[in-house]
């Protein structure tokens, strides 16, 4: 079959843009031999044309003029990699209007304006491909779209933010302070331009919105998701949890229960240290997807960084060039999607097990008072831990792990415990998530 040449413009010459340019410039022959698609880098657009990047572009490719792409009819695919929502949305709309298919890694944009952009693309008979928007190099979008197409998805449990996972792994394994781990994640190119979006859980929520929309077939935005980040995590809690057999992860969770209710949440979660997700460390991501036919599946790989994310972008470019993205975009009903409306569940209606830490005065009867409050609220204790007061400060951490209980009972018990004279700090409460296991 004759080779097909595809001309590409990258908008945004940052970490991922550089990775995409590198693959196109270095591996075009290999990709052409393998796929029949020859990638040609026509333009790279960035407001900053001066700073030296990790990749040297051929003369005349780098420009700050977006119109030079929009007006060039020989450019087939526009890659939006600037991130953010405002300018990126305009750029994508302009590229669609100019007759180009769009490839993007922009999860914040799709989580907010996905439906609107998809509608415009459908109308223009173009497509938007977004494999790189979730979990970096892991082909999770492709799996959700085609590989798992036969399934009613029941649950998604994902570690989808490399920065948070890098921070939590280093806090857990190397006792590294939060700030140092974050700095390293930024230096390695895992973090967002604004790393607040990583650590406050927003980036994870953006990815969950995209994955859950595909899994459950509704229009879901980040506003439908209950979100808590890792910014207040104390290294001591990670270590106490570890002693009790748990590993702390920032999880994106989407569950569909009988009756069709859907619960979507992002929060620090203690999971069994024996579970597969507990062994996912550093910038790696993993997504456990459960379907009614397939059972449990696990997707694993590098979730952030220049080349893994570029790998997903280039996969989209090739799929778009082959016409596969366009066909799937039409047939797999990304648009219009139903509104989730009354089917969305609230996190406080979800029963859970909980890790509770109290800083208490080390004197007789304190544990009895705590036990009393839990008993009064019908909360059953599943495990307890107290370290000796080796520094003779008179205050010790008392840890309680509960059996399954309702959020409203825990809220009442925590309020009552806070009022005890022996409790010296605001209690820490972290959900324990029991990820389903698919075993023979
Ligand atoms: N900042 C993101 C992360 C990059 O750390 O996972 C990939 O979306």
GROMACS .gro file of C-alpha atoms and ligand atoms in nm:
model
  448
    1UNK     CA    1   0.000   0.000   0.000
    2UNK     CA    2   0.125   0.349  -0.082
    3UNK     CA    3   0.266   0.548   0.204
    4UNK     CA    4   0.049   0.834   0.329
    5UNK     CA    5   0.223   1.158   0.429
    6UNK     CA    6   0.062   1.355   0.710
    7UNK     CA    7   0.162   1.711   0.793
    8UNK     CA    8   0.147   1.808   1.156
    9UNK     CA    9   0.156   2.128   1.358
   10UNK     CA   10   0.230   2.127   1.729
   11UNK     CA   11   0.097   2.419   1.931
   12UNK     CA   12   0.290   2.441   2.260
   13UNK     CA   13   0.663   2.369   2.263
   14UNK     CA   14   0.689   2.265   2.628
   15UNK     CA   15   0.787   1.930   2.778
   16UNK     CA   16   0.533   1.716   2.592
   17UNK     CA   17   0.555   1.922   2.269
   18UNK     CA   18   0.931   1.866   2.267
   19UNK     CA   19   0.879   1.491   2.314
   20UNK     CA   20   0.632   1.477   2.023
   21UNK     CA   21   0.870   1.674   1.798
   22UNK     CA   22   1.154   1.441   1.894
   23UNK     CA   23   0.960   1.127   1.798
   24UNK     CA   24   0.842   1.275   1.468
   25UNK     CA   25   1.190   1.398   1.376
   26UNK     CA   26   1.381   1.088   1.484
   27UNK     CA   27   1.140   0.801   1.417
   28UNK     CA   28   0.943   0.900   1.106
   29UNK     CA   29   1.108   0.625   0.896
   30UNK     CA   30   1.038   0.357   1.152
   31UNK     CA   31   0.677   0.471   1.196
   32UNK     CA   32   0.625   0.487   0.820
   33UNK     CA   33   0.758   0.133   0.775
   34UNK     CA   34   0.537   0.006   1.054
   35UNK     CA   35   0.213   0.192   0.984
   36UNK     CA   36   0.227   0.326   0.631
   37UNK     CA   37   0.190   0.678   0.769
   38UNK     CA   38   0.481   0.921   0.720
   39UNK     CA   39   0.475   1.198   0.980
   40UNK     CA   40   0.605   1.536   0.873
   41UNK     CA   41   0.654   1.816   1.125
   42UNK     CA   42   0.532   2.125   0.941
   43UNK     CA   43   0.520   2.381   1.225
   44UNK     CA   44   0.572   2.418   1.597
   45UNK     CA   45   0.393   2.722   1.739
   46UNK     CA   46   0.488   2.882   2.069
   47UNK     CA   47   0.481   3.235   2.207
   48UNK     CA   48   0.839   3.179   2.321
   49UNK     CA   49   1.059   3.119   2.019
   50UNK     CA   50   1.383   3.208   2.196
   51UNK     CA   51   1.434   2.961   2.486
   52UNK     CA   52   1.650   2.664   2.392
   53UNK     CA   53   1.456   2.336   2.412
   54UNK     CA   54   1.565   1.974   2.442
   55UNK     CA   55   1.497   1.921   2.071
   56UNK     CA   56   1.648   2.110   1.778
   57UNK     CA   57   1.389   2.185   1.510
   58UNK     CA   58   1.467   2.217   1.138
   59UNK     CA   59   1.492   2.575   1.016
   60UNK     CA   60   1.159   2.752   0.958
   61UNK     CA   61   0.951   2.513   1.172
   62UNK     CA   62   0.932   2.717   1.494
   63UNK     CA   63   0.699   3.015   1.482
   64UNK     CA   64   0.483   3.228   1.709
   65UNK     CA   65   0.222   3.272   1.436
   66UNK     CA   66  -0.079   3.040   1.479
   67UNK     CA   67  -0.232   3.177   1.158
   68UNK     CA   68   0.054   3.026   0.959
   69UNK     CA   69  -0.089   2.688   1.065
   70UNK     CA   70  -0.456   2.776   1.028
   71UNK     CA   71  -0.404   2.914   0.678
   72UNK     CA   72  -0.189   2.626   0.558
   73UNK     CA   73  -0.423   2.378   0.389
   74UNK     CA   74  -0.144   2.120   0.366
   75UNK     CA   75  -0.141   2.077   0.745
   76UNK     CA   76  -0.376   1.792   0.836
   77UNK     CA   77  -0.354   1.761   1.215
   78UNK     CA   78  -0.318   2.025   1.486
   79UNK     CA   79  -0.176   1.915   1.821
   80UNK     CA   80  -0.284   2.138   2.109
   81UNK     CA   81  -0.034   2.104   2.393
   82UNK     CA   82  -0.047   2.439   2.567
   83UNK     CA   83  -0.271   2.321   2.853
   84UNK     CA   84  -0.515   2.541   3.045
   85UNK     CA   85  -0.867   2.609   2.931
   86UNK     CA   86  -0.909   2.955   2.782
   87UNK     CA   87  -0.654   2.996   2.502
   88UNK     CA   88  -0.646   2.619   2.442
   89UNK     CA   89  -1.020   2.609   2.375
   90UNK     CA   90  -0.995   2.892   2.124
   91UNK     CA   91  -0.703   2.723   1.952
   92UNK     CA   92  -0.887   2.392   1.922
   93UNK     CA   93  -1.197   2.566   1.786
   94UNK     CA   94  -0.988   2.757   1.534
   95UNK     CA   95  -0.813   2.439   1.422
   96UNK     CA   96  -1.145   2.258   1.374
   97UNK     CA   97  -1.284   2.556   1.183
   98UNK     CA   98  -0.974   2.550   0.963
   99UNK     CA   99  -1.052   2.188   0.872
  100UNK     CA  100  -0.790   2.015   1.087
  101UNK     CA  101  -0.832   1.715   1.309
  102UNK     CA  102  -0.718   1.783   1.663
  103UNK     CA  103  -0.500   1.582   1.899
  104UNK     CA  104  -0.467   1.699   2.257
  105UNK     CA  105  -0.334   1.604   2.600
  106UNK     CA  106  -0.547   1.871   2.766
  107UNK     CA  107  -0.750   1.702   3.041
  108UNK     CA  108  -0.852   2.026   3.213
  109UNK     CA  109  -1.009   2.147   2.889
  110UNK     CA  110  -1.186   1.822   2.804
  111UNK     CA  111  -1.312   1.776   3.160
  112UNK     CA  112  -1.481   2.115   3.136
  113UNK     CA  113  -1.567   2.171   2.771
  114UNK     CA  114  -1.538   1.819   2.626
  115UNK     CA  115  -1.902   1.794   2.518
  116UNK     CA  116  -1.900   2.136   2.356
  117UNK     CA  117  -1.577   2.072   2.168
  118UNK     CA  118  -1.684   1.724   2.058
  119UNK     CA  119  -2.011   1.868   1.924
  120UNK     CA  120  -1.820   2.125   1.718
  121UNK     CA  121  -1.586   1.854   1.587
  122UNK     CA  122  -1.880   1.630   1.489
  123UNK     CA  123  -2.045   1.914   1.305
  124UNK     CA  124  -1.723   1.991   1.119
  125UNK     CA  125  -1.681   1.621   1.038
  126UNK     CA  126  -1.347   1.624   1.219
  127UNK     CA  127  -1.227   1.444   1.530
  128UNK     CA  128  -1.056   1.520   1.858
  129UNK     CA  129  -0.821   1.248   1.984
  130UNK     CA  130  -0.714   1.260   2.348
  131UNK     CA  131  -0.525   0.946   2.449
  132UNK     CA  132  -0.258   1.157   2.623
  133UNK     CA  133  -0.512   1.331   2.846
  134UNK     CA  134  -0.527   1.043   3.098
  135UNK     CA  135  -0.249   0.839   3.255
  136UNK     CA  136   0.035   0.953   3.025
  137UNK     CA  137   0.171   0.666   2.817
  138UNK     CA  138  -0.090   0.407   2.921
  139UNK     CA  139  -0.336   0.349   2.633
  140UNK     CA  140  -0.633   0.364   2.868
  141UNK     CA  141  -0.858   0.571   2.640
  142UNK     CA  142  -0.814   0.323   2.360
  143UNK     CA  143  -0.887   0.037   2.601
  144UNK     CA  144  -1.203   0.202   2.730
  145UNK     CA  145  -1.317   0.287   2.380
  146UNK     CA  146  -1.252  -0.038   2.198
  147UNK     CA  147  -1.080  -0.308   2.402
  148UNK     CA  148  -1.349  -0.303   2.671
  149UNK     CA  149  -1.637  -0.200   2.444
  150UNK     CA  150  -1.838  -0.514   2.526
  151UNK     CA  151  -1.851  -0.432   2.895
  152UNK     CA  152  -2.081  -0.249   3.129
  153UNK     CA  153  -1.815  -0.084   3.341
  154UNK     CA  154  -1.881  -0.129   3.712
  155UNK     CA  155  -1.577   0.038   3.862
  156UNK     CA  156  -1.258   0.231   3.794
  157UNK     CA  157  -0.985   0.265   4.055
  158UNK     CA  158  -0.692   0.468   3.930
  159UNK     CA  159  -0.364   0.624   4.027
  160UNK     CA  160  -0.361   0.883   3.752
  161UNK     CA  161  -0.138   1.162   3.875
  162UNK     CA  162   0.232   1.089   3.849
  163UNK     CA  163   0.332   1.388   4.062
  164UNK     CA  164   0.117   1.285   4.359
  165UNK     CA  165   0.226   0.925   4.329
  166UNK     CA  166   0.589   1.032   4.316
  167UNK     CA  167   0.542   1.245   4.628
  168UNK     CA  168   0.353   0.979   4.826
  169UNK     CA  169   0.595   0.700   4.727
  170UNK     CA  170   0.894   0.905   4.836
  171UNK     CA  171   0.728   1.009   5.161
  172UNK     CA  172   0.647   0.644   5.229
  173UNK     CA  173   0.965   0.469   5.115
  174UNK     CA  174   1.235   0.732   5.175
  175UNK     CA  175   1.075   0.940   5.449
  176UNK     CA  176   1.126   1.235   5.213
  177UNK     CA  177   0.949   1.558   5.313
  178UNK     CA  178   0.653   1.660   5.093
  179UNK     CA  179   0.818   1.981   4.963
  180UNK     CA  180   1.136   1.804   4.853
  181UNK     CA  181   0.942   1.529   4.672
  182UNK     CA  182   0.732   1.791   4.492
  183UNK     CA  183   1.044   1.979   4.386
  184UNK     CA  184   1.193   1.661   4.240
  185UNK     CA  185   0.868   1.581   4.055
  186UNK     CA  186   0.877   1.930   3.901
  187UNK     CA  187   1.242   1.892   3.800
  188UNK     CA  188   1.166   1.560   3.633
  189UNK     CA  189   0.890   1.720   3.425
  190UNK     CA  190   0.597   1.531   3.580
  191UNK     CA  191   0.413   1.825   3.737
  192UNK     CA  192   0.168   2.063   3.572
  193UNK     CA  193   0.281   2.420   3.497
  194UNK     CA  194   0.084   2.503   3.813
  195UNK     CA  195   0.159   2.209   4.047
  196UNK     CA  196  -0.130   2.309   4.275
  197UNK     CA  197  -0.352   2.128   4.025
  198UNK     CA  198  -0.156   1.808   4.089
  199UNK     CA  199  -0.149   1.817   4.467
  200UNK     CA  200  -0.503   1.948   4.527
  201UNK     CA  201  -0.648   1.658   4.328
  202UNK     CA  202  -0.785   1.875   4.043
  203UNK     CA  203  -0.571   1.706   3.774
  204UNK     CA  204  -0.682   1.364   3.898
  205UNK     CA  205  -1.045   1.481   3.890
  206UNK     CA  206  -1.005   1.606   3.532
  207UNK     CA  207  -0.880   1.262   3.429
  208UNK     CA  208  -1.155   1.084   3.622
  209UNK     CA  209  -1.417   1.304   3.452
  210UNK     CA  210  -1.287   1.191   3.111
  211UNK     CA  211  -1.255   0.822   3.205
  212UNK     CA  212  -1.591   0.812   3.383
  213UNK     CA  213  -1.767   0.981   3.088
  214UNK     CA  214  -1.637   0.704   2.864
  215UNK     CA  215  -1.701   0.427   3.116
  216UNK     CA  216  -2.051   0.522   3.221
  217UNK     CA  217  -2.174   0.705   2.910
  218UNK     CA  218  -2.275   1.030   3.073
  219UNK     CA  219  -2.155   1.386   3.037
  220UNK     CA  220  -1.940   1.420   3.349
  221UNK     CA  221  -1.739   1.724   3.449
  222UNK     CA  222  -1.496   1.777   3.737
  223UNK     CA  223  -1.781   1.949   3.925
  224UNK     CA  224  -1.958   1.612   3.956
  225UNK     CA  225  -1.662   1.473   4.150
  226UNK     CA  226  -1.589   1.501   4.521
  227UNK     CA  227  -1.220   1.604   4.542
  228UNK     CA  228  -0.962   1.609   4.817
  229UNK     CA  229  -0.588   1.638   4.749
  230UNK     CA  230  -0.271   1.534   4.928
  231UNK     CA  231  -0.158   1.877   5.047
  232UNK     CA  232  -0.241   1.811   5.413
  233UNK     CA  233  -0.099   1.460   5.435
  234UNK     CA  234   0.134   1.411   5.730
  235UNK     CA  235   0.423   1.172   5.673
  236UNK     CA  236   0.349   1.017   6.015
  237UNK     CA  237   0.007   0.896   5.893
  238UNK     CA  238   0.167   0.730   5.592
  239UNK     CA  239   0.402   0.545   5.829
  240UNK     CA  240   0.130   0.445   6.082
  241UNK     CA  241  -0.088   0.320   5.798
  242UNK     CA  242   0.205   0.119   5.664
  243UNK     CA  243   0.251  -0.047   6.003
  244UNK     CA  244  -0.112  -0.153   5.989
  245UNK     CA  245  -0.082  -0.301   5.640
  246UNK     CA  246  -0.196  -0.006   5.428
  247UNK     CA  247  -0.036   0.212   5.161
  248UNK     CA  248  -0.153   0.566   5.095
  249UNK     CA  249  -0.243   0.657   4.736
  250UNK     CA  250  -0.436   0.939   4.574
  251UNK     CA  251  -0.711   0.743   4.403
  252UNK     CA  252  -0.960   0.837   4.134
  253UNK     CA  253  -1.265   0.621   4.194
  254UNK     CA  254  -1.573   0.576   3.978
  255UNK     CA  255  -1.832   0.318   4.082
  256UNK     CA  256  -2.167   0.220   3.937
  257UNK     CA  257  -2.399   0.053   4.184
  258UNK     CA  258  -2.714  -0.149   4.126
  259UNK     CA  259  -2.991   0.086   4.034
  260UNK     CA  260  -2.752   0.293   3.823
  261UNK     CA  261  -2.618   0.534   4.087
  262UNK     CA  262  -2.269   0.657   4.008
  263UNK     CA  263  -2.022   0.771   4.271
  264UNK     CA  264  -1.718   0.970   4.164
  265UNK     CA  265  -1.445   1.072   4.402
  266UNK     CA  266  -1.079   1.163   4.434
  267UNK     CA  267  -0.918   1.144   4.775
  268UNK     CA  268  -0.615   1.011   4.963
  269UNK     CA  269  -0.696   0.646   5.022
  270UNK     CA  270  -0.538   0.377   5.232
  271UNK     CA  271  -0.536   0.056   5.029
  272UNK     CA  272  -0.411  -0.286   5.130
  273UNK     CA  273  -0.033  -0.302   5.086
  274UNK     CA  274  -0.096  -0.641   4.921
  275UNK     CA  275  -0.304  -0.491   4.639
  276UNK     CA  276  -0.162  -0.437   4.291
  277UNK     CA  277  -0.216  -0.060   4.306
  278UNK     CA  278  -0.013  -0.039   4.629
  279UNK     CA  279   0.290  -0.155   4.432
  280UNK     CA  280   0.262   0.128   4.180
  281UNK     CA  281   0.539   0.369   4.274
  282UNK     CA  282   0.698   0.694   4.163
  283UNK     CA  283   0.563   0.856   3.845
  284UNK     CA  284   0.393   0.534   3.739
  285UNK     CA  285   0.016   0.525   3.699
  286UNK     CA  286  -0.221   0.230   3.704
  287UNK     CA  287  -0.591   0.193   3.640
  288UNK     CA  288  -0.798  -0.102   3.757
  289UNK     CA  289  -1.111  -0.129   3.543
  290UNK     CA  290  -1.389  -0.375   3.625
  291UNK     CA  291  -1.636  -0.480   3.356
  292UNK     CA  292  -1.929  -0.720   3.379
  293UNK     CA  293  -1.785  -0.954   3.115
  294UNK     CA  294  -1.411  -0.914   3.147
  295UNK     CA  295  -1.389  -0.897   3.527
  296UNK     CA  296  -1.088  -0.707   3.660
  297UNK     CA  297  -0.824  -0.554   3.433
  298UNK     CA  298  -0.514  -0.357   3.524
  299UNK     CA  299  -0.338  -0.103   3.305
  300UNK     CA  300   0.006   0.010   3.416
  301UNK     CA  301   0.281   0.238   3.291
  302UNK     CA  302   0.444   0.576   3.312
  303UNK     CA  303   0.176   0.836   3.381
  304UNK     CA  304   0.372   1.156   3.330
  305UNK     CA  305   0.683   1.295   3.168
  306UNK     CA  306   0.804   1.401   2.827
  307UNK     CA  307   0.840   1.076   2.631
  308UNK     CA  308   0.559   0.862   2.782
  309UNK     CA  309   0.305   1.139   2.719
  310UNK     CA  310   0.453   1.203   2.374
  311UNK     CA  311   0.408   0.830   2.303
  312UNK     CA  312   0.031   0.869   2.358
  313UNK     CA  313   0.013   1.187   2.147
  314UNK     CA  314   0.195   1.023   1.856
  315UNK     CA  315  -0.031   0.717   1.882
  316UNK     CA  316  -0.326   0.954   1.836
  317UNK     CA  317  -0.158   1.123   1.541
  318UNK     CA  318  -0.109   0.785   1.370
  319UNK     CA  319  -0.465   0.670   1.451
  320UNK     CA  320  -0.602   1.000   1.322
  321UNK     CA  321  -0.395   0.977   1.005
  322UNK     CA  322  -0.520   0.622   0.944
  323UNK     CA  323  -0.879   0.739   0.986
  324UNK     CA  324  -0.938   0.523   1.294
  325UNK     CA  325  -0.984   0.812   1.536
  326UNK     CA  326  -1.237   0.974   1.305
  327UNK     CA  327  -1.437   0.653   1.264
  328UNK     CA  328  -1.443   0.583   1.639
  329UNK     CA  329  -1.531   0.942   1.711
  330UNK     CA  330  -1.840   0.904   1.491
  331UNK     CA  331  -1.956   0.560   1.596
  332UNK     CA  332  -1.875   0.548   1.965
  333UNK     CA  333  -2.109   0.827   2.064
  334UNK     CA  334  -1.880   1.064   2.246
  335UNK     CA  335  -2.145   1.316   2.166
  336UNK     CA  336  -2.423   1.384   2.249
  337UNK     CA  337  -2.398   1.229   2.595
  338UNK     CA  338  -2.674   1.205   2.852
  339UNK     CA  339  -2.664   1.437   3.152
  340UNK     CA  340  -2.585   1.247   3.468
  341UNK     CA  341  -2.841   1.441   3.674
  342UNK     CA  342  -3.012   1.232   3.942
  343UNK     CA  343  -2.780   0.935   3.891
  344UNK     CA  344  -2.487   1.104   4.063
  345UNK     CA  345  -2.431   0.989   4.422
  346UNK     CA  346  -2.281   1.197   4.702
  347UNK     CA  347  -1.970   1.078   4.884
  348UNK     CA  348  -2.131   1.121   5.229
  349UNK     CA  349  -2.387   0.855   5.129
  350UNK     CA  350  -2.107   0.603   5.078
  351UNK     CA  351  -2.017   0.364   5.357
  352UNK     CA  352  -1.644   0.308   5.410
  353UNK     CA  353  -1.380   0.190   5.650
  354UNK     CA  354  -1.181   0.472   5.806
  355UNK     CA  355  -0.835   0.540   5.952
  356UNK     CA  356  -0.859   0.781   6.243
  357UNK     CA  357  -0.561   0.934   6.424
  358UNK     CA  358  -0.599   1.119   6.751
  359UNK     CA  359  -0.321   1.294   6.941
  360UNK     CA  360  -0.414   1.218   7.299
  361UNK     CA  361  -0.283   1.270   7.652
  362UNK     CA  362  -0.119   0.951   7.777
  363UNK     CA  363  -0.322   0.881   8.088
  364UNK     CA  364  -0.566   0.614   8.211
  365UNK     CA  365  -0.907   0.586   8.050
  366UNK     CA  366  -0.841   0.782   7.728
  367UNK     CA  367  -0.875   0.486   7.492
  368UNK     CA  368  -1.189   0.385   7.685
  369UNK     CA  369  -1.342   0.730   7.615
  370UNK     CA  370  -1.259   0.696   7.244
  371UNK     CA  371  -1.404   0.344   7.237
  372UNK     CA  372  -1.714   0.471   7.412
  373UNK     CA  373  -1.779   0.738   7.149
  374UNK     CA  374  -1.732   0.486   6.868
  375UNK     CA  375  -1.966   0.238   7.041
  376UNK     CA  376  -2.231   0.507   7.092
  377UNK     CA  377  -2.221   0.577   6.719
  378UNK     CA  378  -2.239   0.206   6.635
  379UNK     CA  379  -1.890   0.211   6.482
  380UNK     CA  380  -1.700  -0.112   6.518
  381UNK     CA  381  -1.322  -0.104   6.567
  382UNK     CA  382  -1.126  -0.328   6.333
  383UNK     CA  383  -0.771  -0.238   6.447
  384UNK     CA  384  -0.590  -0.015   6.696
  385UNK     CA  385  -0.233   0.109   6.732
  386UNK     CA  386  -0.062   0.322   6.992
  387UNK     CA  387   0.308   0.388   7.012
  388UNK     CA  388   0.478   0.435   7.348
  389UNK     CA  389   0.561   0.789   7.454
  390UNK     CA  390   0.935   0.739   7.407
  391UNK     CA  391   1.014   1.112   7.419
  392UNK     CA  392   0.814   1.147   7.743
  393UNK     CA  393   0.613   1.438   7.602
  394UNK     CA  394   0.288   1.313   7.752
  395UNK     CA  395   0.108   1.306   7.415
  396UNK     CA  396   0.077   0.994   7.198
  397UNK     CA  397  -0.086   0.912   6.866
  398UNK     CA  398  -0.381   0.675   6.898
  399UNK     CA  399  -0.485   0.512   6.572
  400UNK     CA  400  -0.815   0.339   6.513
  401UNK     CA  401  -0.920   0.152   6.200
  402UNK     CA  402  -1.294   0.104   6.173
  403UNK     CA  403  -1.510  -0.158   6.012
  404UNK     CA  404  -1.750  -0.045   5.739
  405UNK     CA  405  -1.961   0.247   5.859
  406UNK     CA  406  -2.160   0.540   5.730
  407UNK     CA  407  -1.998   0.880   5.684
  408UNK     CA  408  -2.258   1.055   5.902
  409UNK     CA  409  -2.169   0.829   6.197
  410UNK     CA  410  -1.798   0.903   6.156
  411UNK     CA  411  -1.867   1.276   6.131
  412UNK     CA  412  -2.061   1.263   6.459
  413UNK     CA  413  -1.796   1.053   6.632
  414UNK     CA  414  -1.511   1.282   6.515
  415UNK     CA  415  -1.697   1.587   6.646
  416UNK     CA  416  -1.746   1.417   6.985
  417UNK     CA  417  -1.381   1.305   7.001
  418UNK     CA  418  -1.257   1.656   6.919
  419UNK     CA  419  -1.437   1.781   7.229
  420UNK     CA  420  -1.261   1.539   7.466
  421UNK     CA  421  -1.015   1.718   7.696
  422UNK     CA  422  -0.762   1.440   7.631
  423UNK     CA  423  -0.765   1.498   7.251
  424UNK     CA  424  -0.504   1.761   7.169
  425UNK     CA  425  -0.528   1.808   6.792
  426UNK     CA  426  -0.794   1.793   6.523
  427UNK     CA  427  -0.841   1.421   6.444
  428UNK     CA  428  -0.706   1.297   6.112
  429UNK     CA  429  -0.952   1.083   5.914
  430UNK     CA  430  -0.857   0.901   5.592
  431UNK     CA  431  -1.081   0.662   5.398
  432UNK     CA  432  -0.973   0.303   5.353
  433UNK     CA  433  -1.063   0.171   5.010
  434UNK     CA  434  -1.106  -0.201   4.957
  435UNK     CA  435  -1.039  -0.245   4.589
  436UNK     CA  436  -1.230  -0.546   4.456
  437UNK     CA  437  -1.015  -0.844   4.367
  438UNK     CA  438  -1.086  -1.066   4.070
  439UNK     CA  439  -0.961  -1.406   4.182
  440UNK     CA  440  -1.032  -1.764   4.085
  441LIG     N1  441   0.095   1.653   3.602
  441LIG     C1  442   0.047   1.530   3.550
  441LIG     C2  443   0.089   1.418   3.643
  441LIG     C3  444   0.104   1.506   3.412
  441LIG     O1  445   0.170   1.442   3.732
  441LIG     O2  446   0.040   1.309   3.628
  441LIG     C4  447   0.025   1.407   3.331
  441LIG     O3  448  -0.107   1.446   3.311
   0.00000   0.00000   0.00000
